[in-house]
Coordinates of C-alpha atoms in Angstrom, one line a residue:
M12 CA 0.0 0.0 0.0
L13 CA 2.9 2.4 0.7
I14 CA 4.4 1.7 -2.7
N15 CA 1.0 2.2 -4.4
T16 CA 0.6 5.5 -2.5
A17 CA 4.0 6.7 -3.7
I18 CA 3.3 5.7 -7.3
F19 CA -0.1 7.5 -7.3
K20 CA 1.4 10.6 -5.7
R21 CA 4.1 10.8 -8.3
Y22 CA 2.3 9.7 -11.5
L23 CA -1.5 9.8 -11.1
V24 CA -3.0 12.9 -12.9
D25 CA -6.5 13.7 -11.8
P26 CA -8.1 16.4 -14.1
T27 CA -10.6 17.3 -11.4
V28 CA -8.2 18.4 -8.6
N29 CA -7.7 21.9 -10.0
K30 CA -11.4 22.7 -10.5
V31 CA -12.8 25.3 -8.1
R32 CA -15.7 24.1 -6.0
K33 CA -17.9 26.3 -3.9
V34 CA -17.9 25.0 -0.3
V35 CA -21.1 25.3 1.5
E36 CA -21.3 24.8 5.3
T37 CA -23.7 21.9 6.0
H38 CA -24.3 19.1 8.5
W39 CA -22.1 16.1 7.9
V40 CA -25.1 13.7 7.8
R41 CA -26.8 15.8 5.2
D42 CA -23.6 16.1 3.2
L43 CA -23.2 12.3 3.3
F44 CA -26.7 11.6 2.0
S45 CA -26.4 14.4 -0.6
S46 CA -23.2 12.7 -1.9
Y47 CA -25.0 9.4 -2.4
Q48 CA -27.9 11.3 -4.0
V49 CA -25.7 12.4 -6.8
A50 CA -25.1 8.8 -7.9
L51 CA -28.7 7.8 -7.1
R52 CA -30.0 10.1 -9.7
D53 CA -28.0 8.2 -12.3
T54 CA -30.3 5.2 -13.0
R55 CA -27.8 3.4 -15.2
F56 CA -25.2 3.5 -12.6
V57 CA -27.6 2.3 -9.9
V58 CA -28.6 -0.6 -12.1
F59 CA -24.9 -1.4 -12.7
T60 CA -24.1 -1.3 -9.0
S61 CA -27.2 -3.5 -8.3
A62 CA -25.8 -6.1 -10.8
M63 CA -22.5 -6.1 -8.8
I64 CA -24.4 -7.0 -5.6
F65 CA -26.2 -9.9 -7.2
V66 CA -23.1 -11.3 -9.0
F67 CA -20.3 -10.8 -6.4
S68 CA -22.4 -12.4 -3.6
A69 CA -21.8 -15.7 -5.3
E70 CA -18.0 -15.6 -4.6
F71 CA -18.4 -14.1 -1.1
A72 CA -20.5 -17.2 -0.2
L73 CA -17.3 -19.3 -0.4
T74 CA -16.3 -18.1 3.1
N75 CA -19.9 -18.1 4.3
Y76 CA -22.4 -20.7 3.3
I77 CA -20.1 -22.9 1.3
G78 CA -17.5 -23.1 4.1
V79 CA -20.2 -24.0 6.7
H80 CA -21.8 -26.5 4.2
L81 CA -18.5 -28.3 3.6
H82 CA -17.7 -28.4 7.3
N83 CA -21.0 -30.1 8.0
V84 CA -21.4 -32.6 5.1
F85 CA -18.0 -33.1 3.4
K86 CA -16.7 -36.6 4.0
P87 CA -13.0 -36.5 4.9
I88 CA -10.6 -38.0 2.4
D89 CA -6.9 -38.7 2.0
L90 CA -5.7 -36.6 -0.9
F91 CA -2.1 -37.3 -2.0
G92 CA -1.3 -38.5 1.5
V93 CA -3.0 -35.4 3.2
H94 CA -6.1 -35.8 5.4
V95 CA -8.7 -33.4 4.0
D96 CA -11.8 -32.5 5.9
G97 CA -14.4 -29.9 5.0
V98 CA -12.4 -26.9 6.4
R99 CA -9.3 -28.0 4.5
M100 CA -11.3 -28.5 1.4
M101 CA -12.5 -24.9 1.5
S102 CA -8.8 -23.8 2.0
I103 CA -7.9 -25.8 -1.1
L104 CA -10.5 -24.0 -3.1
L105 CA -9.3 -20.6 -1.9
I106 CA -5.7 -21.6 -2.8
E107 CA -6.8 -22.8 -6.2
N108 CA -8.6 -19.5 -6.8
T109 CA -5.6 -17.5 -5.8
L110 CA -3.1 -19.5 -7.9
L111 CA -5.3 -19.3 -11.0
V112 CA -5.7 -15.6 -10.6
V113 CA -1.9 -15.2 -10.4
S114 CA -1.1 -17.6 -13.2
I115 CA -3.7 -17.2 -16.0
T116 CA -4.9 -13.6 -15.7
F117 CA -2.9 -12.4 -18.7
L118 CA -3.8 -15.5 -20.7
V119 CA -7.5 -15.0 -20.2
A120 CA -7.1 -11.2 -21.0
K121 CA -5.2 -12.1 -24.2
L122 CA -7.8 -14.6 -25.4
T123 CA -10.7 -12.1 -24.8
E124 CA -9.3 -8.7 -25.6
K125 CA -10.5 -8.8 -29.3
R126 CA -13.9 -10.2 -28.5
N127 CA -17.1 -8.2 -28.0
Q128 CA -16.7 -7.0 -24.4
V129 CA -20.4 -7.1 -23.6
Y130 CA -20.6 -10.8 -24.5
V131 CA -17.3 -11.6 -22.7
L132 CA -18.8 -9.9 -19.6
L133 CA -22.0 -11.9 -19.8
L134 CA -20.2 -15.2 -20.5
G135 CA -17.8 -14.5 -17.6
T136 CA -20.6 -13.7 -15.3
F137 CA -22.4 -16.9 -16.2
L138 CA -19.3 -19.0 -15.6
Y139 CA -18.7 -17.2 -12.3
T140 CA -22.2 -17.5 -10.8
A141 CA -22.8 -21.1 -12.2
G142 CA -19.4 -22.2 -10.7
Y143 CA -20.0 -20.8 -7.3
G144 CA -23.7 -21.7 -7.4
L145 CA -22.9 -25.4 -8.0
A146 CA -20.3 -25.3 -5.2
H147 CA -23.2 -24.7 -2.8
H148 CA -24.4 -28.2 -3.5
L149 CA -21.4 -30.4 -4.6
T150 CA -19.4 -32.3 -2.0
T151 CA -17.1 -34.4 -4.2
W152 CA -13.6 -32.9 -4.1
Y153 CA -12.7 -33.1 -7.8
L154 CA -16.0 -31.7 -8.9
L155 CA -15.5 -28.8 -6.5
V156 CA -12.1 -28.2 -8.0
I157 CA -13.6 -28.2 -11.5
V158 CA -16.4 -25.7 -10.8
I159 CA -14.1 -23.3 -8.9
F160 CA -11.8 -23.4 -11.9
F161 CA -14.6 -22.3 -14.2
A162 CA -15.8 -19.8 -11.7
T163 CA -12.3 -18.3 -11.5
V164 CA -12.0 -18.1 -15.3
G165 CA -15.3 -16.3 -15.3
E166 CA -14.1 -13.9 -12.7
L167 CA -11.0 -13.1 -14.8
M168 CA -13.2 -12.5 -17.8
Q169 CA -15.7 -10.2 -16.1
T170 CA -13.7 -8.2 -13.5
P171 CA -11.6 -6.1 -15.9
I172 CA -14.6 -5.3 -18.0
I173 CA -16.7 -4.4 -15.0
S174 CA -14.0 -2.0 -13.8
V175 CA -13.8 -0.4 -17.3
F176 CA -17.5 0.2 -17.6
Q177 CA -17.7 1.4 -14.0
A178 CA -15.1 4.0 -14.7
K179 CA -16.8 5.1 -17.9
L180 CA -20.1 5.6 -16.1
M181 CA -18.6 8.0 -13.6
P182 CA -18.6 11.7 -14.6
E183 CA -15.2 13.2 -13.9
D184 CA -16.5 16.0 -11.7
K185 CA -18.6 13.6 -9.6
R186 CA -16.2 10.7 -9.3
A187 CA -15.9 10.8 -5.5
S188 CA -19.7 10.4 -5.0
Y189 CA -19.9 7.7 -7.6
I190 CA -17.0 5.7 -6.0
A191 CA -18.6 6.0 -2.6
F192 CA -21.9 4.7 -3.9
S193 CA -20.2 1.9 -5.9
S194 CA -18.7 0.5 -2.7
L195 CA -22.2 -0.6 -1.9
G196 CA -21.8 -3.2 -4.6
Y197 CA -19.2 -5.0 -2.5
S198 CA -20.7 -4.4 0.9
G199 CA -24.1 -5.3 -0.4
A200 CA -22.7 -8.5 -1.9
G201 CA -21.2 -9.4 1.4
L202 CA -24.5 -8.8 3.1
V203 CA -26.3 -11.0 0.6
A204 CA -23.7 -13.8 0.9
S205 CA -23.9 -13.7 4.7
S206 CA -27.7 -13.9 4.6
G207 CA -27.2 -17.2 2.9
L208 CA -26.4 -18.8 6.2
I209 CA -29.8 -17.8 7.5
I210 CA -31.6 -18.8 4.3
G211 CA -29.7 -22.1 4.3
V212 CA -31.6 -23.1 7.5
V213 CA -34.8 -23.2 5.4
L214 CA -33.5 -24.2 2.0
N215 CA -31.4 -27.4 1.3
S216 CA -28.1 -27.2 -0.6
M217 CA -29.7 -27.9 -4.0
M218 CA -32.2 -25.1 -3.5
M219 CA -29.4 -22.8 -2.3
S220 CA -27.5 -23.6 -5.5
I221 CA -30.5 -22.7 -7.6
Y222 CA -31.1 -19.6 -5.6
V223 CA -27.5 -18.4 -6.2
I224 CA -27.6 -19.1 -9.9
I225 CA -30.9 -17.3 -10.3
M226 CA -29.4 -14.3 -8.5
G227 CA -26.5 -14.5 -10.9
L228 CA -28.8 -14.5 -13.9
I229 CA -30.6 -11.4 -12.5
G230 CA -27.1 -9.8 -12.2
M231 CA -26.4 -10.7 -15.9
L232 CA -29.6 -9.2 -17.0
L233 CA -28.9 -6.0 -15.0
F234 CA -25.4 -5.8 -16.5
Y235 CA -26.8 -6.2 -20.0
L236 CA -29.4 -3.4 -19.4
A237 CA -26.7 -1.1 -18.0
V238 CA -24.0 -1.5 -20.6
H239 CA -25.8 -2.6 -23.8
T240 CA -29.3 -1.3 -24.1
R241 CA -30.5 2.2 -25.1
I242 CA -33.3 2.5 -22.5
F243 CA -31.2 5.1 -20.6
K244 CA -30.9 8.6 -21.8
Q245 CA -27.3 9.1 -21.1
P246 CA -24.8 7.2 -23.4
I247 CA -21.7 5.4 -22.2
P248 CA -18.6 7.5 -22.9
E249 CA -16.0 5.9 -25.2

């Protein structure tokens, strides 16, 4: 973080820093809500952020519902001489995800850079949510490894495109308010994923898997509406 700070301080050029802004004395609570209100007026950005909540909740469930589910129902095995129970299986999946992100990020980017970015986003989102959705139900170690592989590939396909579109949808002079509002996409996804532990008391693992996939499909639809359709008045900047 210190290295990042030094690099940003030295090389990052923000065209908004020199703009004069009239400062009005107001209460901090009112100022907080007025900042969110700026982004809330942008329907397309609200739809885009809502899509992030639906989609990212699938991955956040790995350390919530999926971890608890594996702890309760995963039958311990000896994998290459190592005793693996439910908790260790979840650790293996997290390690797999990390190693894949480190090793194949540039390969996935190279394979998708010349494709239609909207379709890459939708395909990546489908792989992402389907993979993590199936992980809610599966208990066989090699099937879990396979679905997390596809989920991670989907993550690498969608994440850069989401970041690009998110940046394009933010007006330069209102970027701070938009970034503050967009953080709700991640905190909201964490909240939805955590609520899976409560919903899982009522639904079995198969129903939870279907529930997560349906939420992912809703997120796909919202992404499509936000970045591809012309139902919004404001166009996406190039």
